[in-house]
CSV table of C-alpha atoms and ligand atoms in Angstrom, one decimal:
chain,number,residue,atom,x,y,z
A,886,UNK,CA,116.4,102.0,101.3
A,887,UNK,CA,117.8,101.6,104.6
A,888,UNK,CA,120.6,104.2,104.6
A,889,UNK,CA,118.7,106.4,102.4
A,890,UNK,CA,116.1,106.2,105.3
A,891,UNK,CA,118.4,106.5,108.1
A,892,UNK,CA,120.1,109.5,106.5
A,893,UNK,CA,116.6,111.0,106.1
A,894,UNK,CA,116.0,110.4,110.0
A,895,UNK,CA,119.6,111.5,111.6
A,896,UNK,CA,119.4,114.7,109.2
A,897,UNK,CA,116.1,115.8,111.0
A,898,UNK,CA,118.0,115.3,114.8
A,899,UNK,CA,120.4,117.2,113.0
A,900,UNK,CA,123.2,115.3,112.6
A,901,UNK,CA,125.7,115.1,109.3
A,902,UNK,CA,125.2,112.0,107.3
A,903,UNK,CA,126.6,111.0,104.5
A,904,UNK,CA,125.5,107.7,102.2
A,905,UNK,CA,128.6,105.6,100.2
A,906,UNK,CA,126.5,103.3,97.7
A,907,UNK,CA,128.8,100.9,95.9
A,908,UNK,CA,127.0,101.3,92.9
A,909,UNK,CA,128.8,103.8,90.2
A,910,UNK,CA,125.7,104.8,88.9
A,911,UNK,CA,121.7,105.9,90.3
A,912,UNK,CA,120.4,102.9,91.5
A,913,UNK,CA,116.9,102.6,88.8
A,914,UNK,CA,115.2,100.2,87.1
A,915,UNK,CA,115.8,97.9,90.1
A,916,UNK,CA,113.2,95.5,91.7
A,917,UNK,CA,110.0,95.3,90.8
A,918,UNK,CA,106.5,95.5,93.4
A,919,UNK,CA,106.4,96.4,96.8
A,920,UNK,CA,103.4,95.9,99.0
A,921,UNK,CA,102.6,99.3,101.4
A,922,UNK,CA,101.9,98.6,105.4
A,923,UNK,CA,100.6,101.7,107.5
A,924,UNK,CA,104.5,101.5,109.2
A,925,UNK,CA,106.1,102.4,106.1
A,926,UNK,CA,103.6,105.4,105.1
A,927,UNK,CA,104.2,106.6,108.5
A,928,UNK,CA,108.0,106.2,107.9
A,929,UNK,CA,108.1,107.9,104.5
A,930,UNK,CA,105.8,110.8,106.5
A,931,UNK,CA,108.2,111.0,109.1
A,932,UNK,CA,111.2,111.1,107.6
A,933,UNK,CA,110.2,114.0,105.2
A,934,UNK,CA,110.1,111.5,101.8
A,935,UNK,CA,106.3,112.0,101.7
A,936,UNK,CA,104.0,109.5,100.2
A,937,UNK,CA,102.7,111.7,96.7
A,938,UNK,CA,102.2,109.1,93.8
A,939,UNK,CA,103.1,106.2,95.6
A,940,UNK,CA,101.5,104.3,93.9
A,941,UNK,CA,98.5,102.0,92.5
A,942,UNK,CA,95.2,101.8,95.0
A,943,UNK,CA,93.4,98.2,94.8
A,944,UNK,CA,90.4,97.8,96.8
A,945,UNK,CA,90.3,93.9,96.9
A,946,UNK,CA,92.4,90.6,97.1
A,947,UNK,CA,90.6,87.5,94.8
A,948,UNK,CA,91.8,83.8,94.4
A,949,UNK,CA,91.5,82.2,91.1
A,950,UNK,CA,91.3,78.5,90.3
A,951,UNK,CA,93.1,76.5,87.2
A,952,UNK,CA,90.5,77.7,85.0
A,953,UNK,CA,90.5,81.9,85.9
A,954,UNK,CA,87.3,81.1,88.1
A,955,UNK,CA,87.5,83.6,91.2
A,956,UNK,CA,86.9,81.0,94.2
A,957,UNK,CA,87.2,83.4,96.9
A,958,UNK,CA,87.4,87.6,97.3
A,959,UNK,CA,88.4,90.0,100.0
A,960,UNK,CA,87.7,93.6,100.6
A,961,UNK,CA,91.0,94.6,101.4
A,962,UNK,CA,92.4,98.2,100.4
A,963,UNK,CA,96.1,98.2,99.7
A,964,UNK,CA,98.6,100.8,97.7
A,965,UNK,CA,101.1,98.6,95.9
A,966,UNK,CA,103.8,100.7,95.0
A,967,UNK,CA,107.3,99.6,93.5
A,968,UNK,CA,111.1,99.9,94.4
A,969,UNK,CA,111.9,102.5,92.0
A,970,UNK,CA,109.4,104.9,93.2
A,971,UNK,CA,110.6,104.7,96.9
A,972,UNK,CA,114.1,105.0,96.0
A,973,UNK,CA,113.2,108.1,94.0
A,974,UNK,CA,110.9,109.9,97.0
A,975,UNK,CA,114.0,108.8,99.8
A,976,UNK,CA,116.7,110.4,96.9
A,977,UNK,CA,115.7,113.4,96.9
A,978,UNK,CA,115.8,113.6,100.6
A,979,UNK,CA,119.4,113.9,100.6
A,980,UNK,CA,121.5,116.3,98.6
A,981,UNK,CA,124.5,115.5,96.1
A,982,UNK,CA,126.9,116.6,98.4
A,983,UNK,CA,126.2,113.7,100.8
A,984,UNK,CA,125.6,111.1,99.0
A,985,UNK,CA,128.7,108.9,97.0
A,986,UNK,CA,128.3,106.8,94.3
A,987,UNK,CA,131.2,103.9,93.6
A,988,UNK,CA,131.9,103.8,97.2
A,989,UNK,CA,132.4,100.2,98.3
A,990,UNK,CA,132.7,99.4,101.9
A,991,UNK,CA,135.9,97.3,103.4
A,992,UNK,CA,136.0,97.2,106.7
A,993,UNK,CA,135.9,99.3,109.9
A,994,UNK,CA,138.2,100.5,112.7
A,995,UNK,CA,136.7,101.5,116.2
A,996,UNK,CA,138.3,102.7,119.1
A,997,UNK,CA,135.4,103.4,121.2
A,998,UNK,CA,134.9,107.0,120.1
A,999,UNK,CA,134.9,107.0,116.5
A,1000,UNK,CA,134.8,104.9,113.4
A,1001,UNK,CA,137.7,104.9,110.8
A,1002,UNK,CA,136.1,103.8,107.8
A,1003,UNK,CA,137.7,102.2,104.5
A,1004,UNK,CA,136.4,101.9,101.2
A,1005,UNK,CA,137.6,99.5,98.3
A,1006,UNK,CA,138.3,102.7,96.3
A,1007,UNK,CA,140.9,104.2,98.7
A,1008,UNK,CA,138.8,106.7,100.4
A,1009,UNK,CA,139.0,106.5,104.6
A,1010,UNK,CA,135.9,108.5,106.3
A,1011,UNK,CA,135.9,109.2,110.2
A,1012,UNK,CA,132.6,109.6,111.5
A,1013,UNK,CA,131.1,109.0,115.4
A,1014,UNK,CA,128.7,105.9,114.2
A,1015,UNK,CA,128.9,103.9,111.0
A,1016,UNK,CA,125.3,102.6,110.0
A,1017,UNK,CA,125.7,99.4,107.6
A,1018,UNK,CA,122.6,99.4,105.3
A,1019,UNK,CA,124.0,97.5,102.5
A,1020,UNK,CA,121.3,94.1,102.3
A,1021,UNK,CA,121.0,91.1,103.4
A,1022,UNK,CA,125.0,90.7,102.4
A,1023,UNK,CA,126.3,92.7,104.5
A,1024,UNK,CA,129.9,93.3,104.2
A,1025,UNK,CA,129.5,95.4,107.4
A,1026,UNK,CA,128.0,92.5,109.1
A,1027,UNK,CA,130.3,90.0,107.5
A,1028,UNK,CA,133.3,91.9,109.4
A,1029,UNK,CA,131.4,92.5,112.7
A,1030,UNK,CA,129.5,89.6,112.9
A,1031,UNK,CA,130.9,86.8,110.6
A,1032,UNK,CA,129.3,83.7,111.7
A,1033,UNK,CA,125.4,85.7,111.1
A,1034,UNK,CA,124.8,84.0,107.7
A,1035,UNK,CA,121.3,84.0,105.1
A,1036,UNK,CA,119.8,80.9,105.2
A,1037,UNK,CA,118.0,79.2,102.4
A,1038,UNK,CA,114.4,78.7,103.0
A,1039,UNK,CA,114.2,75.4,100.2
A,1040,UNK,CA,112.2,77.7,98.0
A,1041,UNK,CA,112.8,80.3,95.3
A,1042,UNK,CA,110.5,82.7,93.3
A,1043,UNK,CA,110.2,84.2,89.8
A,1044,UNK,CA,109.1,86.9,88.5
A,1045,UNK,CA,108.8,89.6,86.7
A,1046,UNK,CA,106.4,92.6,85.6
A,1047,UNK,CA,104.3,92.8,81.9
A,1048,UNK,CA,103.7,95.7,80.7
A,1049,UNK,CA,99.6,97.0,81.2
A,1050,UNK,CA,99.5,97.6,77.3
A,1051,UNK,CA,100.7,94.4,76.2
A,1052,UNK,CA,98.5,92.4,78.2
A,1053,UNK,CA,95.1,90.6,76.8
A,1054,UNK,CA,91.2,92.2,77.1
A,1055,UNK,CA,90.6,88.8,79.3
A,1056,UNK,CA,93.7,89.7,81.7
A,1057,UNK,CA,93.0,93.2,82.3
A,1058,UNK,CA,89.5,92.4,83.1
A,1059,UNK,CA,89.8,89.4,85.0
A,1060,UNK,CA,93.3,90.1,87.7
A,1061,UNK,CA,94.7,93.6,86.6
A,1062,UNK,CA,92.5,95.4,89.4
A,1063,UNK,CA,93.0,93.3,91.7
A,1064,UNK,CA,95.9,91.8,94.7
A,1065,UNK,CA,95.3,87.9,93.2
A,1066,UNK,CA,96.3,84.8,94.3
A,1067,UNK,CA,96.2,81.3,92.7
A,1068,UNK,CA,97.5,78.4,95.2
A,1069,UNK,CA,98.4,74.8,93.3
A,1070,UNK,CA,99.8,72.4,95.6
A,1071,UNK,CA,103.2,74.0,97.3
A,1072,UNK,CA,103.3,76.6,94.6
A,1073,UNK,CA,101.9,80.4,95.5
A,1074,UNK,CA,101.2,82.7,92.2
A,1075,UNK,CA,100.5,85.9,93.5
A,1076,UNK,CA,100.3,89.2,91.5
A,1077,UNK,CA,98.9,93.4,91.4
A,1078,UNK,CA,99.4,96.4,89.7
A,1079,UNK,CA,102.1,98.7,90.0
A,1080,UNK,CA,103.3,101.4,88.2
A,1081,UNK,CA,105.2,102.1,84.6
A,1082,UNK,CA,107.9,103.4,83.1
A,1083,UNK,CA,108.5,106.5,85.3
A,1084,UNK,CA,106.2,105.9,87.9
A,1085,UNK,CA,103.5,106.2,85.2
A,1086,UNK,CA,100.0,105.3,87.4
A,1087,UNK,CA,97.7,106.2,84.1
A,1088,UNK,CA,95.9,103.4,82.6
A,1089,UNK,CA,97.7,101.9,80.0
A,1090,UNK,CA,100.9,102.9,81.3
A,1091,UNK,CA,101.1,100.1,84.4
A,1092,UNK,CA,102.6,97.1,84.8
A,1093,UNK,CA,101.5,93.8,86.7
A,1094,UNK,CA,103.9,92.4,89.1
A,1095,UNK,CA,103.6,88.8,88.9
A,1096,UNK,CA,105.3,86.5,91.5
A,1097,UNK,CA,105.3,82.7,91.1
A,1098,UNK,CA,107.2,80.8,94.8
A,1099,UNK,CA,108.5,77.6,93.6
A,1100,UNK,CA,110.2,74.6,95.8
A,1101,UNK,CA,113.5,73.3,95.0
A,1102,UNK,CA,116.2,72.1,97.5
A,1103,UNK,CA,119.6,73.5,97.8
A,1104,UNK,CA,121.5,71.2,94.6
A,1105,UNK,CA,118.5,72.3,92.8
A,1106,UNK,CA,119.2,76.2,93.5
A,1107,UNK,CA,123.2,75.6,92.9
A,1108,UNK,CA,122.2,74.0,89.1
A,1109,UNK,CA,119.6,77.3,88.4
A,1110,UNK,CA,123.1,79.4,90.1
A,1111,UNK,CA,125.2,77.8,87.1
A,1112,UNK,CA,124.4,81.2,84.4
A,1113,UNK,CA,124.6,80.8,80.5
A,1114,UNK,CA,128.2,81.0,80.4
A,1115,UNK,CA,128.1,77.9,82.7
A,1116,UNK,CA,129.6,80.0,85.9
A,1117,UNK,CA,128.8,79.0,89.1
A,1118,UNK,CA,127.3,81.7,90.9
A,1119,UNK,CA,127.0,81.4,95.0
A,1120,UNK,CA,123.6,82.9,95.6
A,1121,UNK,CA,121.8,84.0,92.7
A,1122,UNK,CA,122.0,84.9,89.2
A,1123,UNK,CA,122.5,88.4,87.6
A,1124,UNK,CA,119.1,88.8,85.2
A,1125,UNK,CA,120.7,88.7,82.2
A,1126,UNK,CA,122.9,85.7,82.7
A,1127,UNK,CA,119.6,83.6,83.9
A,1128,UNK,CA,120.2,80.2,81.3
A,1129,UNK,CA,118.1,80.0,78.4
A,1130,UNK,CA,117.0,76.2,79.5
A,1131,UNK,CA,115.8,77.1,82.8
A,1132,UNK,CA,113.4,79.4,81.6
A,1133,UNK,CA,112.3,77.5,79.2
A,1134,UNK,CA,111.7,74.8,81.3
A,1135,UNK,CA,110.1,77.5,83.8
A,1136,UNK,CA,107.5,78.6,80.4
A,1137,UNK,CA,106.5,74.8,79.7
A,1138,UNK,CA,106.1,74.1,83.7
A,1139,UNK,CA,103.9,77.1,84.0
A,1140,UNK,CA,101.9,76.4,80.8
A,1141,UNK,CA,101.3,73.1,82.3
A,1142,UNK,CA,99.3,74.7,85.8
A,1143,UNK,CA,98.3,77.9,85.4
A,1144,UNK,CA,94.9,79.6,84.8
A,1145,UNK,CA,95.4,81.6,81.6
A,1146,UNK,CA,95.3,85.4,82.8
A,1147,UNK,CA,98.7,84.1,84.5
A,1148,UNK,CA,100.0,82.4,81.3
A,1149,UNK,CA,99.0,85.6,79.5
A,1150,UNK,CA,101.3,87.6,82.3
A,1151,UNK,CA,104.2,85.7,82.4
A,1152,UNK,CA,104.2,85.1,78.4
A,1153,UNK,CA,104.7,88.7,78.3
A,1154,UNK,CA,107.7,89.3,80.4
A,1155,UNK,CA,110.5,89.2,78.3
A,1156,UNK,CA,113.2,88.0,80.6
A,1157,UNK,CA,111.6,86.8,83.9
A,1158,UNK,CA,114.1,86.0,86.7
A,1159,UNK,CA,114.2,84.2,89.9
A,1160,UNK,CA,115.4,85.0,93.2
A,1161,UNK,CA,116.2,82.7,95.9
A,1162,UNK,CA,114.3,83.0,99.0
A,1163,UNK,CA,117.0,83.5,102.1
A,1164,UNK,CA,115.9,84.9,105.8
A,1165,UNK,CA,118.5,85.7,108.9
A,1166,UNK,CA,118.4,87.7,112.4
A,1167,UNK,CA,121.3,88.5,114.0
A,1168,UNK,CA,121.2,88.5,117.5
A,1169,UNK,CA,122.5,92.0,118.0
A,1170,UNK,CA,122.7,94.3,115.6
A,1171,UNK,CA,124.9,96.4,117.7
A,1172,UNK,CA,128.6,96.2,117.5
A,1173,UNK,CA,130.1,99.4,119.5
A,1174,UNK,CA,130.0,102.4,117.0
A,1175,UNK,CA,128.6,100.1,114.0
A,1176,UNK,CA,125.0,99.4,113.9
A,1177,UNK,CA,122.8,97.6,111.4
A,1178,UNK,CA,119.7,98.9,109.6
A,1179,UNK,CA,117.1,97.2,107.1
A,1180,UNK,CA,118.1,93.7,105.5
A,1181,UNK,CA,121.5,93.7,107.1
A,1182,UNK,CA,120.3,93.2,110.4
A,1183,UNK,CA,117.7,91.0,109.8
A,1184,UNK,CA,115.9,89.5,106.6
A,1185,UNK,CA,112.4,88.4,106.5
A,1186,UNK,CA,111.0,86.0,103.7
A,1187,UNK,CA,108.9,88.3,101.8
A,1188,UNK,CA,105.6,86.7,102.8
A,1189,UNK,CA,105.0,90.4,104.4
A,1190,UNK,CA,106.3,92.6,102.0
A,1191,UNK,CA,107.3,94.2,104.9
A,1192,UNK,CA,111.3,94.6,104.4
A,1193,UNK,CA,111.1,98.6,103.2
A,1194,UNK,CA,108.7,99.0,106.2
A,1195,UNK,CA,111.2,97.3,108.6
A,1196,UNK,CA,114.2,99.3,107.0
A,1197,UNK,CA,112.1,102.6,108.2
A,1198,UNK,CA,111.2,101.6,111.4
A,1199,UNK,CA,115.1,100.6,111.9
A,1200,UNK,CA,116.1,104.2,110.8
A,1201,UNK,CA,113.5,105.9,113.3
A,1202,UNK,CA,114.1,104.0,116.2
A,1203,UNK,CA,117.7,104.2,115.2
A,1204,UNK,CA,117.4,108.3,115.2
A,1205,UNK,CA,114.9,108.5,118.0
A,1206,UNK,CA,117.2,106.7,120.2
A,1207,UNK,CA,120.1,108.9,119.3
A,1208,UNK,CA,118.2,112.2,120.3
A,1209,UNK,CA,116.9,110.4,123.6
A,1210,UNK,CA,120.1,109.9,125.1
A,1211,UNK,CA,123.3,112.2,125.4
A,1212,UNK,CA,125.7,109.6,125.1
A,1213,UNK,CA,126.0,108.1,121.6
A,1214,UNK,CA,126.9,104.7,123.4
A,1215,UNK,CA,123.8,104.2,125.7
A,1216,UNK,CA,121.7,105.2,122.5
A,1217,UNK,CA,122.9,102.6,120.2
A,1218,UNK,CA,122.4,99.9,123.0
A,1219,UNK,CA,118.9,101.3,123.4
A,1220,UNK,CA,118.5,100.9,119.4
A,1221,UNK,CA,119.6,97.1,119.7
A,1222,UNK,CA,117.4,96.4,122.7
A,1223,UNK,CA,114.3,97.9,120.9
A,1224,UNK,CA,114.7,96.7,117.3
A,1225,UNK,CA,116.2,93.8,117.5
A,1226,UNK,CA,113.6,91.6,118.9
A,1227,UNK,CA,111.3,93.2,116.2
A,1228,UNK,CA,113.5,92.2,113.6
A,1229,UNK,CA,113.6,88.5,114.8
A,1230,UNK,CA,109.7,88.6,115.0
A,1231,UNK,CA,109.3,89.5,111.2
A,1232,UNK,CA,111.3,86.5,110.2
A,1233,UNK,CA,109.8,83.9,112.6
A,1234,UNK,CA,106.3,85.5,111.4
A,1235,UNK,CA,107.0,85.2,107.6
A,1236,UNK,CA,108.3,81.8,108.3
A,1237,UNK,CA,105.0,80.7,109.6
A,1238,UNK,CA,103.2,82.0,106.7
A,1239,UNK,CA,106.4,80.1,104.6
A,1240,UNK,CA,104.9,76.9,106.0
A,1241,UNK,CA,102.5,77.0,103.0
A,1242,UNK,CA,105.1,75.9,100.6
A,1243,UNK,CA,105.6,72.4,102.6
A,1244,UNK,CA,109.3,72.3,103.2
A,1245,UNK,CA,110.9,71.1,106.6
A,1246,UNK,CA,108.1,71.3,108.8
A,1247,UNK,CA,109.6,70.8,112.1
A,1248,UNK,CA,107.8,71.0,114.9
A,1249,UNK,CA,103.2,70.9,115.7
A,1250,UNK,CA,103.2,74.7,115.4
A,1251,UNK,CA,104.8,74.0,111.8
A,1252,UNK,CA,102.3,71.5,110.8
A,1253,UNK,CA,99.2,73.4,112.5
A,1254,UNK,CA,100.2,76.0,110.0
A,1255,UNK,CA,100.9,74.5,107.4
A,1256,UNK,CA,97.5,73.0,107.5
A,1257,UNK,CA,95.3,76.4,108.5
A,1258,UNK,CA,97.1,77.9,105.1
A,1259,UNK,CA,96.0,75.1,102.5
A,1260,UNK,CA,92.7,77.2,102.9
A,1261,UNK,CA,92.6,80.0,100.2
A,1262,UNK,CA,91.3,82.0,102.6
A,1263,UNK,CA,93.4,81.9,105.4
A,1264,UNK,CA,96.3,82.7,102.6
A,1265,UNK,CA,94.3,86.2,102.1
A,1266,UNK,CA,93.9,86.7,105.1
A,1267,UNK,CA,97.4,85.9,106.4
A,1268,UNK,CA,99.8,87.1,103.6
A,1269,UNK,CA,101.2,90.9,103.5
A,1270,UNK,CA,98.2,91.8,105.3
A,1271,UNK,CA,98.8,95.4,107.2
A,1272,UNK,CA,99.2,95.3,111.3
A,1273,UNK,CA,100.2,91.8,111.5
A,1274,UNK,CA,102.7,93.6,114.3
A,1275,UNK,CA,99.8,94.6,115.9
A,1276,UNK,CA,99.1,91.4,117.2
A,1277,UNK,CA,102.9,90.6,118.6
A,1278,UNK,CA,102.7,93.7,120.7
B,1699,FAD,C1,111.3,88.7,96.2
B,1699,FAD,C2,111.2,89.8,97.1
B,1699,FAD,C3,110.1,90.5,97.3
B,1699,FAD,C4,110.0,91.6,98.2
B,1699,FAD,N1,108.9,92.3,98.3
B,1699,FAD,C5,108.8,93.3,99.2
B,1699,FAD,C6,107.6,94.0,99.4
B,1699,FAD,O1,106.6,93.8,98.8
B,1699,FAD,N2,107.6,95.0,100.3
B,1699,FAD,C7,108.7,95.3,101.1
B,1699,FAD,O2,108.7,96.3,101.9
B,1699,FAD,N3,109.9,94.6,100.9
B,1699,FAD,C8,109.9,93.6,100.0
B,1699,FAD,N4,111.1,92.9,99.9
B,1699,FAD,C9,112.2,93.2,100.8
B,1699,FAD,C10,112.9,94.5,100.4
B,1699,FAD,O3,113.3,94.4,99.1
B,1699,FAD,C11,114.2,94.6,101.3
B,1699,FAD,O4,113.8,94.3,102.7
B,1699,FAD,C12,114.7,96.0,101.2
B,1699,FAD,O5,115.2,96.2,99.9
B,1699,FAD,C13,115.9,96.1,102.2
B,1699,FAD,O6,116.5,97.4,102.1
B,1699,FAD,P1,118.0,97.6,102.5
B,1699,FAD,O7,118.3,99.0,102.2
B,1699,FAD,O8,118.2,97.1,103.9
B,1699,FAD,O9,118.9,96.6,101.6
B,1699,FAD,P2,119.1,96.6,100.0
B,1699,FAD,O10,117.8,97.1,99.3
B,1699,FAD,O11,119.7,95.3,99.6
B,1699,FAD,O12,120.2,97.8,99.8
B,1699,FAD,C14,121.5,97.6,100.1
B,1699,FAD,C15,122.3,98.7,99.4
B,1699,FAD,O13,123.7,98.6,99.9
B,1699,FAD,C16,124.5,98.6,98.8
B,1699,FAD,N5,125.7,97.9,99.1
B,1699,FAD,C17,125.9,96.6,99.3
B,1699,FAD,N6,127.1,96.3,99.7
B,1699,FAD,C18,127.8,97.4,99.8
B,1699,FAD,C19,129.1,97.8,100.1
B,1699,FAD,N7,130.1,96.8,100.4
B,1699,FAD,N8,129.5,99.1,100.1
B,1699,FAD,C20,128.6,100.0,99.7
B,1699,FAD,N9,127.3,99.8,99.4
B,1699,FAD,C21,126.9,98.5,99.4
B,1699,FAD,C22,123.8,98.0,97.6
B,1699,FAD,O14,124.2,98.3,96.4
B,1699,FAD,C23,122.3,98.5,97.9
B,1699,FAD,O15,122.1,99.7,97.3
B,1699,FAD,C24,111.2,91.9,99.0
B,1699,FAD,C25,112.3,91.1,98.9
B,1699,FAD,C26,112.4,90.1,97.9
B,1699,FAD,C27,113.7,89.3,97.8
């Protein structure tokens, strides 16, 4: 999303960008939800994406109890859209010509006027900036900033999306039209409608996202990284290779706590997965020629849903910088000095609302918290709610 944006932006101050992707084929089917704020509309505006079908309108946020009772509601309109459909309207921003499939990144040369780039495939690109958008593993980052590393939050989420169709009379009643929350004891359940197949908005044709943030230390998340072929894996595990145990054990934990729409929702995704919950910000994302965009430069737990918004906002201020300022240089420095601290903000924010879940509560401010969010109604209130920046500016 990042260098797709980014390309977007520095194509309208007319410069030539091209994106290397070091996937071999069209990134689809990727992801699942993701939560709109007025920053990324404006981005997707601004950097000629648009916003047409974005996605699914809900005009309210409930909480459920064990039993499906709604115990609290929230007028609160939100467009939930998903990953694939922002990936498709930034696509087709950029023509073939510019954008490179099996291109992976190595490492960089700088010599103070240009980059020499170098790709695992054998293919060297000069250009006057490299932009590394490639996630919160960065192999740009790694080279130019080594010791910047993801750290694990002590919690980890599953999920997964059932399809609209397959899902009971009681279900699509009860949560489909709504943003819903149900909150057991250090456990958040959270789930709204998104698209189909194909970006498919019609009834019967959408999916629910359903999101279920579990705690479980760091030997905990290195067993769930050992896959069905008993690999280790370092950070997470590849979908497929998810072991057969865990999620059965996942099934009977969840049959065990939660209200039955849920247990309807998650009994119909066929191969949920989990994702480890990691957040960073590096204290420049500057390095000469080479600057960071979106999740390399800093990573927010996604109590915001605000990473596509952030990866925007990084790509405009990126751009608007560079056709403020003659000099390539002074622009990139401006860049640093006015996303940076943004970046860092986002994370410390979403590890406020993080203070939910329970784990490692440091300091008062932790505990204070921790405490205001055990109310079901501060948690709607607080959680991927739109101009929560507002209030930091
Ligand atoms: C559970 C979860 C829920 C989320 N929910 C939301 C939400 O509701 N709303 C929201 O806005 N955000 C959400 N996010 C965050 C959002 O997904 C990220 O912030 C966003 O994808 C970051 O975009 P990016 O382009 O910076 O990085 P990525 O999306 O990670 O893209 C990086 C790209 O770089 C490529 N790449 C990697 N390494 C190389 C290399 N060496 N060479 C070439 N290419 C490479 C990758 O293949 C990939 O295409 C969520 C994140 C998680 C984990």
């Amino acid at each position: 999303m990042s260098g797709l944006f980014s390309a977007a932006f520095l194509r309208r101050i007319g410069w030539e960008v091209d994106v290397f992707e070091r996937s071999p084929v069209e990134l689809v089917g990727r992801g699942a939800g993701i939560t709109t704020h007025p920053e990324l509309l404006e981005a997707l505006e601004q950097s000629g994406a648009g916003t047409r079908d974005l996605g699914i309108e809900v005009d309210r946020r409930i909480t459920i109890d064990r039993h499906g009772r709604v115990i609290g509601e929230r007028t609160l309109p939100q467009i939930l859209t998903s990953w694939d459909r922002l990936q498709r309207l930034l696509r087709a921003t950029i023509d073939e010509a510019h954008y490179h499939l099996g291109h992976t990144f190595e490492r960089v040369e700088q010599d103070g006027h240009e980059v020499r780039v170098h790709f695992a495939e054998g293919r060297t690109e000069r250009a006057d900036l490299l932009i590394g958008g490639d996630g919160i593993r960065s192999g740009v980052r790694a080279q130019v900033a080594p010791d910047v590393q993801p750290i694990y939050s002590g919690y980890y989420i599953w999920r997964g999306a059932p399809n609209e169709s397959d899902l009971a009379p009681d279900t699509l009643a009860s949560i489909f039209p709504y943003f819903v929350f149900f909150l057991p004891e250090r456990q958040q359940v959270i789930g709204y409608p998104i698209s189909g197949f194909n970006n498919d908005s019609r009834a019967g044709h959408r999916r629910y996202n359903f999101i279920w943030y579990r705690v479980g230390d760091a030997r905990t998340l290195k067993e769930m990284c050992v896959d069905e072929h008993g690999q280790q894996h370092e950070f997470s595990v590849p979908p497929p290779l998810i072991r057969k145990d865990l999620i059965a054990q996942m099934r009977a934990d969840a049959e065990a706590i939660m209200p039955p729409a849920f247990l309807d929702c998650l009994r119909n995704i066929e191969r949920p997965f989990f994702t480890p919950i990691y957040d960073f910000s590096s204290p420049s994302i500057v390095f000469g020629r080479v600057a960071l965009v979106g999740d390399a430069g800093s990573s927010a737990r996604p109590h915001m849903g605000f990473g596509v918004a952030k990866a925007g906002g990084d790509a405009q201020a990126l751009a608007d910088a560079l056709a403020s300022h003659d000099d390539i240089d002074a622009a990139v420095v401006h860049y640093n000095a006015v996303r940076q601290p943004i970046g860092e903000c986002i994370m410390l924010h979403a590890r406020k609302l993080g203070t939910h879940l329970g784990v490692d509560l440091k300091t008062d401010e932790d505990r204070r918290m921790w405490k205001l969010l055990q109310s079901y109604e501060a948690m709607m209130d607080w959680i991927a709610v739109p101009n929560f920046l507002a209030a930091y500016r």
